[in-house]
Amino acid sequence: MSASKKTAWAVAAAVLLPLVVAAPAAHADEGKDAKDKQPKPPANMSAVGGAALGRPGTQVQLGAGAPVLPKELSARSWIVADAESGQVLASHNAHWRLAPASTLKMLFADTVLPKLPKTQNHLVTNQDLAGMGSGSSLVGLKEKQTYSVHDLWLGVFLRSGNDAVHVLSAMNGGIPQTVKDMNARAAELQALDTYVVSPDGYDAPRQVSSAYDLTLIARSGMQNADFREYAATPRAAFPGEQKPGKKRETFEIQNTNRLLTGDLGVAPYQGIAGVKNGNTTHAGSTFTGVAERGGKVLLVTVMNPSSKEQHAVYKETARLLDWGFAAAGKVTPVGELVPPTSARTDAGTGSGTGSGTGSGASAGTGSGAGTGGSDGGSEPAPGKNAPDGSAAASAASEEKSGGVGIALSVAGGALLLLAGAVFLVNRRWPLAGSGSRRRRSQAPLDPDVNP
């Protein structure tokens, strides 16, 4: 090789080699930049339920023999709580005020369901269905058709139907009255991170909740037998259009809760008994679930996972439930679910303050993607309900996925209370600051569109 060619090769190598070596660093910088762009939780959040719950990051106090938290957690906020004692076993940004999507329908049901008899019928009008957001999840209500209140609640819980929410709101005195009632109910439950603008959970400016609040709301709702039944129903027949001279046909609707019904890539969770899922442009995916195993009942809420994993919100919920059942009795609680202000305990009226136990350890892991609220009063950008487009697959065992032989199940459309005492303990709200669980005798042998 001539001297000139050797010189040319040397120059080329000198230019290209640094670029090749630097390439991985460039990718690393891009990953760091993406992580830096993730929203950060407020430095100071609500301390309802305990001071540790108001701190950013992961709060957990592992004891001897306790399993470590799952690594595959990407949610912006989550919480694991004992539904009976109210003890919070672990949390991550529990009081971060975020857009809730259709998990807010739990508050809607907890507020309105007790007011309307299930057998009451309602003729749907055009005005009832007015004002729904573009892209809303629907059960398929038709104008000039009559539906029972029972039918409408099936539409809310199973199909996350915003049309059903609007009709029930009309029966409750209208949207403004229902929003007012929901905000009042949230205040009574001490769900103080929550502010309702739209009763169906459709993205709206200033509409927020938190993993802590949604768990409080679910715990309250699950004390209502009808709420439990609807939340645990995997599928049901829904009235179609009534045509003159013909028998009214029905069509099947399936619950959008994938841990209840299962879907491609996600199996029904053994012992699941509800409660509600959601998905909107701004909120991302949200979910609150309750499950029972070995006599222990846990509540888990997961908000806005950033993982690209299919059905991430359900898989992260399942991981947290598995961890919670394995960790029960081996961790120091980092806080508690406070009782409603109106709740009466053995010592009188609940104090309404709540003093968490344990300081927790801030691990600062698992920030999700997107934008969201802040503790100081966030304003989620308007968006629309965004169906994920996947069709719900039939579970291998339809009714058994609801927790047959465990906590709650659905058999032939009827709620079967297999462990009747499981949720009754919730009626005896624990004293604020109580660090011990009261024992009680067991009774003998309860397309993700929004949404």
Tab-separated table of C-alpha atoms in Angstrom:
chain	number	residue	atom	x	y	z
A	1	MET	CA	0.000	0.000	0.000
A	2	SER	CA	1.383	3.394	-0.986
A	3	ALA	CA	2.242	6.011	1.586
A	4	SER	CA	-0.584	8.227	0.370
A	5	LYS	CA	-3.185	5.469	0.839
A	6	LYS	CA	-1.869	4.677	4.305
A	7	THR	CA	-2.217	8.323	5.201
A	8	ALA	CA	-5.792	8.402	3.874
A	9	TRP	CA	-6.766	5.323	5.943
A	10	ALA	CA	-5.221	6.797	9.039
A	11	VAL	CA	-7.165	10.035	8.603
A	12	ALA	CA	-10.420	8.175	8.011
A	13	ALA	CA	-9.897	6.003	11.087
A	14	ALA	CA	-9.114	9.031	13.181
A	15	VAL	CA	-12.411	10.635	12.109
A	16	LEU	CA	-14.731	7.597	12.299
A	17	LEU	CA	-13.473	5.805	15.397
A	18	PRO	CA	-14.584	8.496	17.881
A	19	LEU	CA	-18.030	8.490	16.286
A	20	VAL	CA	-18.405	4.720	16.692
A	21	VAL	CA	-17.219	4.787	20.278
A	22	ALA	CA	-19.448	7.747	21.124
A	23	ALA	CA	-22.595	6.248	19.571
A	24	PRO	CA	-23.724	4.289	22.665
A	25	ALA	CA	-23.182	7.363	24.814
A	26	ALA	CA	-25.433	9.315	22.459
A	27	HIS	CA	-28.211	6.746	22.962
A	28	ALA	CA	-27.671	6.891	26.696
A	29	ASP	CA	-28.005	10.662	26.623
A	30	GLU	CA	-31.241	10.337	24.672
A	31	GLY	CA	-32.603	7.926	27.306
A	32	LYS	CA	-31.565	10.280	30.076
A	33	ASP	CA	-33.212	13.197	28.290
A	34	ALA	CA	-36.452	11.210	27.922
A	35	LYS	CA	-36.401	10.336	31.612
A	36	ASP	CA	-35.750	13.940	32.542
A	37	LYS	CA	-38.843	14.936	30.568
A	38	GLN	CA	-41.093	12.745	32.736
A	39	PRO	CA	-43.351	14.771	35.043
A	40	LYS	CA	-42.262	14.992	38.629
A	41	PRO	CA	-44.592	14.710	41.620
A	42	PRO	CA	-45.012	17.766	43.847
A	43	ALA	CA	-42.496	18.032	46.660
A	44	ASN	CA	-45.317	18.401	49.160
A	45	MET	CA	-48.616	16.565	48.864
A	46	SER	CA	-51.551	15.894	51.178
A	47	ALA	CA	-50.754	14.116	54.437
A	48	VAL	CA	-54.220	12.608	54.859
A	49	GLY	CA	-53.653	9.097	56.125
A	50	GLY	CA	-50.126	9.795	57.325
A	51	ALA	CA	-47.132	12.018	56.649
A	52	ALA	CA	-45.282	9.365	54.635
A	53	LEU	CA	-48.093	9.239	52.083
A	54	GLY	CA	-47.503	12.909	51.274
A	55	ARG	CA	-43.882	12.362	50.317
A	56	PRO	CA	-42.807	11.842	46.709
A	57	GLY	CA	-41.403	8.468	45.727
A	58	THR	CA	-41.959	4.961	46.992
A	59	GLN	CA	-42.934	4.501	50.622
A	60	VAL	CA	-42.424	1.043	52.140
A	61	GLN	CA	-40.966	-0.405	55.333
A	62	LEU	CA	-39.967	-4.014	54.835
A	63	GLY	CA	-39.719	-6.291	57.831
A	64	ALA	CA	-38.066	-9.656	58.262
A	65	GLY	CA	-39.049	-12.061	55.505
A	66	ALA	CA	-40.913	-9.438	53.466
A	67	PRO	CA	-40.498	-9.667	49.691
A	68	VAL	CA	-39.059	-6.700	47.852
A	69	LEU	CA	-41.402	-4.671	45.668
A	70	PRO	CA	-41.755	-5.751	42.043
A	71	LYS	CA	-39.208	-4.178	39.694
A	72	GLU	CA	-41.621	-3.940	36.753
A	73	LEU	CA	-43.553	-0.907	37.985
A	74	SER	CA	-43.822	2.180	35.789
A	75	ALA	CA	-47.004	3.811	37.102
A	76	ARG	CA	-46.889	7.456	38.024
A	77	SER	CA	-48.748	6.652	41.231
A	78	TRP	CA	-49.908	3.512	43.052
A	79	ILE	CA	-51.008	2.225	46.443
A	80	VAL	CA	-51.478	-1.153	48.157
A	81	ALA	CA	-53.853	-1.213	51.133
A	82	ASP	CA	-55.567	-3.720	53.401
A	83	ALA	CA	-59.279	-3.256	52.707
A	84	GLU	CA	-60.251	-4.461	56.186
A	85	SER	CA	-57.865	-2.670	58.541
A	86	GLY	CA	-57.233	0.278	56.229
A	87	GLN	CA	-53.458	-0.087	56.633
A	88	VAL	CA	-51.422	1.110	53.649
A	89	LEU	CA	-48.735	-1.512	53.021
A	90	ALA	CA	-46.831	0.497	50.413
A	91	SER	CA	-47.357	3.434	48.089
A	92	HIS	CA	-45.771	5.536	45.382
A	93	ASN	CA	-46.800	9.199	45.096
A	94	ALA	CA	-50.106	8.239	46.713
A	95	HIS	CA	-51.482	11.784	46.901
A	96	TRP	CA	-50.341	12.990	43.477
A	97	ARG	CA	-53.395	14.695	41.978
A	98	LEU	CA	-53.848	13.199	38.512
A	99	ALA	CA	-56.587	12.823	35.919
A	100	PRO	CA	-58.603	9.744	36.980
A	101	ALA	CA	-60.440	8.753	33.758
A	102	SER	CA	-63.342	6.351	34.375
A	103	THR	CA	-62.160	5.239	37.783
A	104	LEU	CA	-64.072	8.384	38.800
A	105	LYS	CA	-67.232	6.424	37.991
A	106	MET	CA	-66.680	4.662	41.324
A	107	LEU	CA	-67.401	7.959	43.070
A	108	PHE	CA	-70.373	8.500	40.763
A	109	ALA	CA	-71.794	5.119	41.767
A	110	ASP	CA	-70.997	5.540	45.453
A	111	THR	CA	-72.874	8.853	45.337
A	112	VAL	CA	-75.885	8.120	43.132
A	113	LEU	CA	-76.504	4.369	43.343
A	114	PRO	CA	-78.184	4.470	46.788
A	115	LYS	CA	-80.630	7.144	45.613
A	116	LEU	CA	-82.370	5.346	42.744
A	117	PRO	CA	-84.399	2.093	43.056
A	118	LYS	CA	-83.097	-0.614	40.712
A	119	THR	CA	-86.579	-1.312	39.377
A	120	GLN	CA	-87.298	2.300	38.389
A	121	ASN	CA	-87.658	2.784	34.624
A	122	HIS	CA	-86.645	5.795	32.572
A	123	LEU	CA	-87.502	6.874	29.013
A	124	VAL	CA	-84.309	8.274	27.468
A	125	THR	CA	-84.551	11.683	25.813
A	126	ASN	CA	-82.235	13.558	23.498
A	127	GLN	CA	-81.473	15.981	26.311
A	128	ASP	CA	-80.349	13.126	28.558
A	129	LEU	CA	-77.608	12.232	26.087
A	130	ALA	CA	-76.500	15.788	25.301
A	131	GLY	CA	-73.049	17.041	26.202
A	132	MET	CA	-71.082	13.814	26.037
A	133	GLY	CA	-67.456	14.247	25.002
A	134	SER	CA	-66.187	13.160	21.606
A	135	GLY	CA	-64.977	9.575	21.631
A	136	SER	CA	-66.867	8.687	24.801
A	137	SER	CA	-67.216	5.033	25.699
A	138	LEU	CA	-70.852	4.007	25.286
A	139	VAL	CA	-73.097	1.109	26.196
A	140	GLY	CA	-75.438	2.022	23.324
A	141	LEU	CA	-78.499	3.723	24.823
A	142	LYS	CA	-81.117	4.906	22.350
A	143	GLU	CA	-83.482	7.844	22.531
A	144	LYS	CA	-87.147	7.044	23.115
A	145	GLN	CA	-86.197	3.700	24.634
A	146	THR	CA	-86.951	2.700	28.219
A	147	TYR	CA	-84.305	1.255	30.528
A	148	SER	CA	-84.380	0.244	34.155
A	149	VAL	CA	-81.962	1.715	36.665
A	150	HIS	CA	-80.493	-1.783	36.947
A	151	ASP	CA	-79.799	-1.806	33.206
A	152	LEU	CA	-78.161	1.596	33.412
A	153	TRP	CA	-75.807	0.541	36.216
A	154	LEU	CA	-74.776	-2.496	34.210
A	155	GLY	CA	-73.918	-0.053	31.432
A	156	VAL	CA	-71.817	2.029	33.824
A	157	PHE	CA	-69.896	-0.780	35.500
A	158	LEU	CA	-69.449	-3.207	32.607
A	159	ARG	CA	-69.117	-0.997	29.541
A	160	SER	CA	-68.048	2.197	31.296
A	161	GLY	CA	-70.851	3.854	29.350
A	162	ASN	CA	-70.796	7.628	29.524
A	163	ASP	CA	-74.282	7.568	28.024
A	164	ALA	CA	-75.513	5.583	31.029
A	165	VAL	CA	-73.803	8.038	33.388
A	166	HIS	CA	-75.519	10.977	31.695
A	167	VAL	CA	-78.952	9.353	31.901
A	168	LEU	CA	-78.525	8.463	35.567
A	169	SER	CA	-77.275	11.997	36.211
A	170	ALA	CA	-80.421	13.345	34.575
A	171	MET	CA	-82.473	11.177	36.925
A	172	ASN	CA	-80.435	12.593	39.811
A	173	GLY	CA	-81.338	16.180	38.936
A	174	GLY	CA	-78.897	16.877	36.122
A	175	ILE	CA	-75.138	17.024	35.534
A	176	PRO	CA	-74.464	20.137	37.678
A	177	GLN	CA	-76.359	18.660	40.638
A	178	THR	CA	-74.585	15.323	40.261
A	179	VAL	CA	-71.170	16.982	40.137
A	180	LYS	CA	-72.061	18.928	43.280
A	181	ASP	CA	-73.199	15.733	45.000
A	182	MET	CA	-70.020	13.895	43.996
A	183	ASN	CA	-67.748	16.638	45.311
A	184	ALA	CA	-69.691	16.646	48.577
A	185	ARG	CA	-69.371	12.869	48.832
A	186	ALA	CA	-65.625	13.068	48.154
A	187	ALA	CA	-65.274	15.584	50.984
A	188	GLU	CA	-67.208	13.299	53.354
A	189	LEU	CA	-64.923	10.386	52.467
A	190	GLN	CA	-61.910	12.651	53.057
A	191	ALA	CA	-60.933	12.131	49.423
A	192	LEU	CA	-59.561	15.653	49.434
A	193	ASP	CA	-57.346	15.287	46.350
A	194	THR	CA	-60.473	14.776	44.259
A	195	TYR	CA	-62.284	17.469	42.290
A	196	VAL	CA	-65.092	16.485	39.930
A	197	VAL	CA	-65.987	18.401	36.777
A	198	SER	CA	-67.552	15.630	34.675
A	199	PRO	CA	-69.300	12.718	36.424
A	200	ASP	CA	-68.196	10.184	33.828
A	201	GLY	CA	-64.464	10.851	34.268
A	202	TYR	CA	-64.060	12.350	30.803
A	203	ASP	CA	-60.957	14.560	30.739
A	204	ALA	CA	-61.766	18.091	31.865
A	205	PRO	CA	-59.730	21.038	33.160
A	206	ARG	CA	-59.114	20.844	36.920
A	207	GLN	CA	-60.642	17.363	37.235
A	208	VAL	CA	-58.298	15.303	39.405
A	209	SER	CA	-58.089	12.537	41.952
A	210	SER	CA	-55.281	10.418	43.399
A	211	ALA	CA	-54.411	6.782	43.996
A	212	TYR	CA	-55.147	7.331	47.684
A	213	ASP	CA	-58.551	8.900	47.041
A	214	LEU	CA	-59.638	6.304	44.492
A	215	THR	CA	-58.800	3.586	47.005
A	216	LEU	CA	-60.863	5.334	49.695
A	217	ILE	CA	-63.750	5.625	47.233
A	218	ALA	CA	-63.551	1.976	46.181
A	219	ARG	CA	-63.474	0.867	49.821
A	220	SER	CA	-66.627	2.853	50.487
A	221	GLY	CA	-68.429	1.645	47.385
A	222	MET	CA	-67.671	-2.011	48.053
A	223	GLN	CA	-69.708	-1.842	51.231
A	224	ASN	CA	-72.841	-1.495	49.102
A	225	ALA	CA	-74.187	-4.883	47.987
A	226	ASP	CA	-75.398	-3.569	44.619
A	227	PHE	CA	-72.054	-1.841	43.986
A	228	ARG	CA	-70.262	-5.134	44.734
A	229	GLU	CA	-72.571	-7.073	42.450
A	230	TYR	CA	-72.114	-4.741	39.475
A	231	ALA	CA	-68.353	-4.480	39.981
A	232	ALA	CA	-68.024	-8.291	40.047
A	233	THR	CA	-70.249	-9.013	37.020
A	234	PRO	CA	-68.153	-10.229	34.066
A	235	ARG	CA	-70.899	-10.095	31.447
A	236	ALA	CA	-74.632	-9.490	31.153
A	237	ALA	CA	-77.519	-9.226	28.691
A	238	PHE	CA	-78.408	-5.624	27.854
A	239	PRO	CA	-81.684	-4.405	26.290
A	240	GLY	CA	-81.580	-3.568	22.613
A	241	GLU	CA	-84.015	-1.422	20.667
A	242	GLN	CA	-87.701	-2.080	21.230
A	243	LYS	CA	-89.402	-2.402	17.842
A	244	PRO	CA	-93.192	-2.224	17.473
A	245	GLY	CA	-94.892	-5.607	17.614
A	246	LYS	CA	-91.674	-7.486	18.375
A	247	LYS	CA	-90.063	-8.873	21.479
A	248	ARG	CA	-87.272	-6.663	22.668
A	249	GLU	CA	-83.943	-8.229	21.856
A	250	THR	CA	-80.849	-8.125	24.030
A	251	PHE	CA	-77.138	-8.117	23.338
A	252	GLU	CA	-74.264	-9.190	25.540
A	253	ILE	CA	-71.987	-6.693	27.205
A	254	GLN	CA	-68.717	-7.645	28.870
A	255	ASN	CA	-66.877	-5.991	31.711
A	256	THR	CA	-63.915	-3.898	30.568
A	257	ASN	CA	-61.985	-4.942	33.695
A	258	ARG	CA	-59.397	-7.301	32.182
A	259	LEU	CA	-58.433	-8.816	35.533
A	260	LEU	CA	-62.051	-9.959	35.831
A	261	THR	CA	-62.674	-11.229	32.301
A	262	GLY	CA	-59.197	-11.840	30.944
A	263	ASP	CA	-57.882	-10.910	27.524
A	264	LEU	CA	-55.083	-11.780	25.149
A	265	GLY	CA	-51.914	-11.455	27.196
A	266	VAL	CA	-53.611	-11.016	30.583
A	267	ALA	CA	-55.246	-13.780	32.603
A	268	PRO	CA	-58.149	-13.290	35.008
A	269	TYR	CA	-56.728	-12.648	38.475
A	270	GLN	CA	-57.761	-15.318	40.966
A	271	GLY	CA	-59.815	-13.746	43.726
A	272	ILE	CA	-60.583	-10.485	41.882
A	273	ALA	CA	-63.927	-8.922	42.789
A	274	GLY	CA	-63.904	-5.581	40.880
A	275	VAL	CA	-63.623	-2.608	40.816
A	276	LYS	CA	-63.085	-0.123	37.904
A	277	ASN	CA	-60.705	0.687	35.062
A	278	GLY	CA	-60.261	3.792	32.965
A	279	ASN	CA	-58.348	5.146	29.993
A	280	THR	CA	-58.345	8.624	28.481
A	281	THR	CA	-55.979	10.699	26.396
A	282	HIS	CA	-54.799	12.726	29.349
A	283	ALA	CA	-55.095	10.248	32.205
A	284	GLY	CA	-53.549	7.290	30.450
A	285	SER	CA	-54.635	3.976	31.947
A	286	THR	CA	-55.974	3.869	35.485
A	287	PHE	CA	-57.319	1.018	37.589
A	288	THR	CA	-58.523	0.194	41.076
A	289	GLY	CA	-58.947	-3.463	41.960
A	290	VAL	CA	-59.962	-5.458	45.027
A	291	ALA	CA	-59.036	-9.095	45.535
A	292	GLU	CA	-59.106	-11.727	48.295
A	293	ARG	CA	-56.680	-14.494	49.068
A	294	GLY	CA	-56.480	-16.628	52.180
A	295	GLY	CA	-58.918	-14.414	54.051
A	296	LYS	CA	-56.953	-11.251	53.294
A	297	VAL	CA	-58.629	-8.531	51.196
A	298	LEU	CA	-56.431	-5.997	49.402
A	299	LEU	CA	-57.128	-2.854	47.423
A	300	VAL	CA	-54.686	-1.660	44.767
A	301	THR	CA	-54.857	1.470	42.630
A	302	VAL	CA	-52.485	2.081	39.712
A	303	MET	CA	-52.411	5.337	37.735
A	304	ASN	CA	-50.826	5.989	34.355
A	305	PRO	CA	-48.107	3.387	33.745
A	306	SER	CA	-45.497	4.567	31.231
A	307	SER	CA	-44.528	1.020	30.246
A	308	LYS	CA	-45.175	-0.023	26.660
A	309	GLU	CA	-46.164	-3.462	27.938
A	310	GLN	CA	-49.607	-4.496	26.707
A	311	HIS	CA	-52.230	-4.141	29.437
A	312	ALA	CA	-49.574	-2.592	31.694
A	313	VAL	CA	-52.095	-1.189	34.166
A	314	TYR	CA	-53.514	-4.662	34.836
A	315	LYS	CA	-50.166	-6.426	34.957
A	316	GLU	CA	-48.723	-3.893	37.366
A	317	THR	CA	-51.853	-4.199	39.514
A	318	ALA	CA	-51.498	-7.992	39.549
A	319	ARG	CA	-47.832	-7.687	40.580
A	320	LEU	CA	-48.732	-5.354	43.422
A	321	LEU	CA	-51.548	-7.641	44.569
A	322	ASP	CA	-49.176	-10.632	44.541
A	323	TRP	CA	-46.643	-8.616	46.523
A	324	GLY	CA	-49.279	-7.400	48.980
A	325	PHE	CA	-50.539	-10.889	49.753
A	326	ALA	CA	-46.951	-12.143	50.227
A	327	ALA	CA	-45.950	-9.110	52.331
A	328	ALA	CA	-49.000	-8.988	54.606
A	329	GLY	CA	-47.890	-9.110	58.220
A	330	LYS	CA	-44.246	-8.590	57.248
A	331	VAL	CA	-44.222	-4.834	56.635
A	332	THR	CA	-44.763	-1.808	58.820
A	333	PRO	CA	-47.710	0.195	57.452
A	334	VAL	CA	-46.739	3.556	55.972
A	335	GLY	CA	-50.178	5.064	56.511
A	336	GLU	CA	-53.869	4.269	56.617
A	337	LEU	CA	-57.121	4.714	54.772
A	338	VAL	CA	-59.013	7.222	56.895
A	339	PRO	CA	-62.707	6.781	57.725
A	340	PRO	CA	-65.405	9.108	56.398
A	341	THR	CA	-66.099	12.156	58.535
A	342	SER	CA	-69.557	10.746	59.281
A	343	ALA	CA	-68.355	7.271	60.270
A	344	ARG	CA	-68.990	6.125	63.816
A	345	THR	CA	-66.533	3.902	65.605
A	346	ASP	CA	-66.470	2.374	69.048
A	347	ALA	CA	-65.010	5.644	70.301
A	348	GLY	CA	-67.650	7.824	68.680
A	349	THR	CA	-67.388	9.860	65.508
A	350	GLY	CA	-64.264	9.413	63.379
A	351	SER	CA	-61.696	12.093	63.943
A	352	GLY	CA	-61.202	12.768	60.266
A	353	THR	CA	-57.485	13.369	60.527
A	354	GLY	CA	-55.662	10.088	60.270
A	355	SER	CA	-52.152	9.641	61.561
A	356	GLY	CA	-50.063	7.265	59.490
A	357	THR	CA	-47.689	4.809	61.057
A	358	GLY	CA	-44.105	4.595	59.941
A	359	SER	CA	-42.088	7.110	58.038
A	360	GLY	CA	-41.489	5.083	54.902
A	361	ALA	CA	-38.473	5.117	52.655
A	362	SER	CA	-38.510	7.177	49.537
A	363	ALA	CA	-37.141	5.118	46.709
A	364	GLY	CA	-38.149	7.545	44.006
A	365	THR	CA	-38.914	4.913	41.406
A	366	GLY	CA	-41.535	4.412	38.744
A	367	SER	CA	-42.487	7.831	37.368
A	368	GLY	CA	-44.945	7.459	34.517
A	369	ALA	CA	-45.143	9.254	31.224
A	370	GLY	CA	-47.360	12.111	30.191
A	371	THR	CA	-48.524	15.233	31.925
A	372	GLY	CA	-50.570	15.518	35.026
A	373	GLY	CA	-51.816	17.386	37.986
A	374	SER	CA	-49.934	18.917	40.825
A	375	ASP	CA	-50.832	19.013	44.454
A	376	GLY	CA	-51.362	22.722	44.277
A	377	GLY	CA	-54.408	22.335	42.026
A	378	SER	CA	-53.702	20.991	38.596
A	379	GLU	CA	-55.611	21.599	35.419
A	380	PRO	CA	-55.583	18.518	33.201
A	381	ALA	CA	-55.774	19.464	29.549
A	382	PRO	CA	-59.045	18.632	27.818
A	383	GLY	CA	-58.883	15.342	25.988
A	384	LYS	CA	-61.158	12.536	24.961
A	385	ASN	CA	-61.789	8.996	26.020
A	386	ALA	CA	-59.469	6.844	24.009
A	387	PRO	CA	-60.485	3.212	23.458
A	388	ASP	CA	-57.526	0.884	23.242
A	389	GLY	CA	-59.183	-0.909	20.352
A	390	SER	CA	-58.777	-4.400	21.749
A	391	ALA	CA	-61.753	-6.734	21.884
A	392	ALA	CA	-62.297	-8.473	25.190
A	393	ALA	CA	-61.615	-12.169	24.970
A	394	SER	CA	-63.808	-14.702	26.706
A	395	ALA	CA	-62.229	-16.091	29.841
A	396	ALA	CA	-61.846	-19.848	30.006
A	397	SER	CA	-64.115	-19.859	33.018
A	398	GLU	CA	-66.486	-16.923	32.902
A	399	GLU	CA	-67.948	-16.704	36.344
A	400	LYS	CA	-65.018	-18.255	38.180
A	401	SER	CA	-62.810	-15.325	37.219
A	402	GLY	CA	-64.840	-13.185	39.592
A	403	GLY	CA	-63.512	-15.010	42.638
A	404	VAL	CA	-65.703	-18.115	42.992
A	405	GLY	CA	-64.875	-19.854	46.254
A	406	ILE	CA	-62.822	-16.884	47.374
A	407	ALA	CA	-64.367	-13.475	48.038
A	408	LEU	CA	-67.114	-12.590	45.593
A	409	SER	CA	-68.412	-14.321	42.489
A	410	VAL	CA	-71.137	-14.094	39.918
A	411	ALA	CA	-73.180	-17.171	39.112
A	412	GLY	CA	-76.064	-16.826	36.709
A	413	GLY	CA	-76.070	-13.076	37.232
A	414	ALA	CA	-76.555	-13.350	41.014
A	415	LEU	CA	-73.942	-12.221	43.518
A	416	LEU	CA	-72.761	-15.032	45.719
A	417	LEU	CA	-71.340	-13.929	49.065
A	418	LEU	CA	-68.905	-16.698	49.796
A	419	ALA	CA	-67.149	-14.867	52.573
A	420	GLY	CA	-69.844	-12.662	53.992
A	421	ALA	CA	-67.697	-11.102	56.685
A	422	VAL	CA	-64.968	-9.946	54.323
A	423	PHE	CA	-66.373	-6.511	53.680
A	424	LEU	CA	-68.608	-6.188	56.720
A	425	VAL	CA	-65.570	-5.223	58.752
A	426	ASN	CA	-65.418	-2.051	56.694
A	427	ARG	CA	-68.561	-0.907	58.434
A	428	ARG	CA	-66.547	-0.734	61.643
A	429	TRP	CA	-64.195	1.940	60.410
A	430	PRO	CA	-60.842	1.699	62.207
A	431	LEU	CA	-59.923	4.488	64.572
A	432	ALA	CA	-57.738	7.143	63.028
A	433	GLY	CA	-54.164	6.285	63.836
A	434	SER	CA	-54.961	2.727	64.819
A	435	GLY	CA	-51.962	0.562	64.110
A	436	SER	CA	-53.515	-2.779	64.888
A	437	ARG	CA	-56.086	-4.806	63.013
A	438	ARG	CA	-59.114	-5.881	64.975
A	439	ARG	CA	-59.817	-9.566	64.688
A	440	ARG	CA	-63.324	-10.760	64.034
A	441	SER	CA	-64.906	-14.167	63.703
A	442	GLN	CA	-65.348	-15.366	60.148
A	443	ALA	CA	-68.842	-16.023	58.838
A	444	PRO	CA	-69.517	-19.260	56.906
A	445	LEU	CA	-69.074	-19.742	53.612
A	446	ASP	CA	-68.560	-11.999	46.400
A	447	PRO	CA	-63.134	-3.653	24.685
A	448	ASP	CA	-61.312	-1.619	27.747
A	449	VAL	CA	-63.109	1.226	26.373
A	450	ASN	CA	-62.882	3.908	28.762
A	451	PRO	CA	-62.755	4.889	29.602
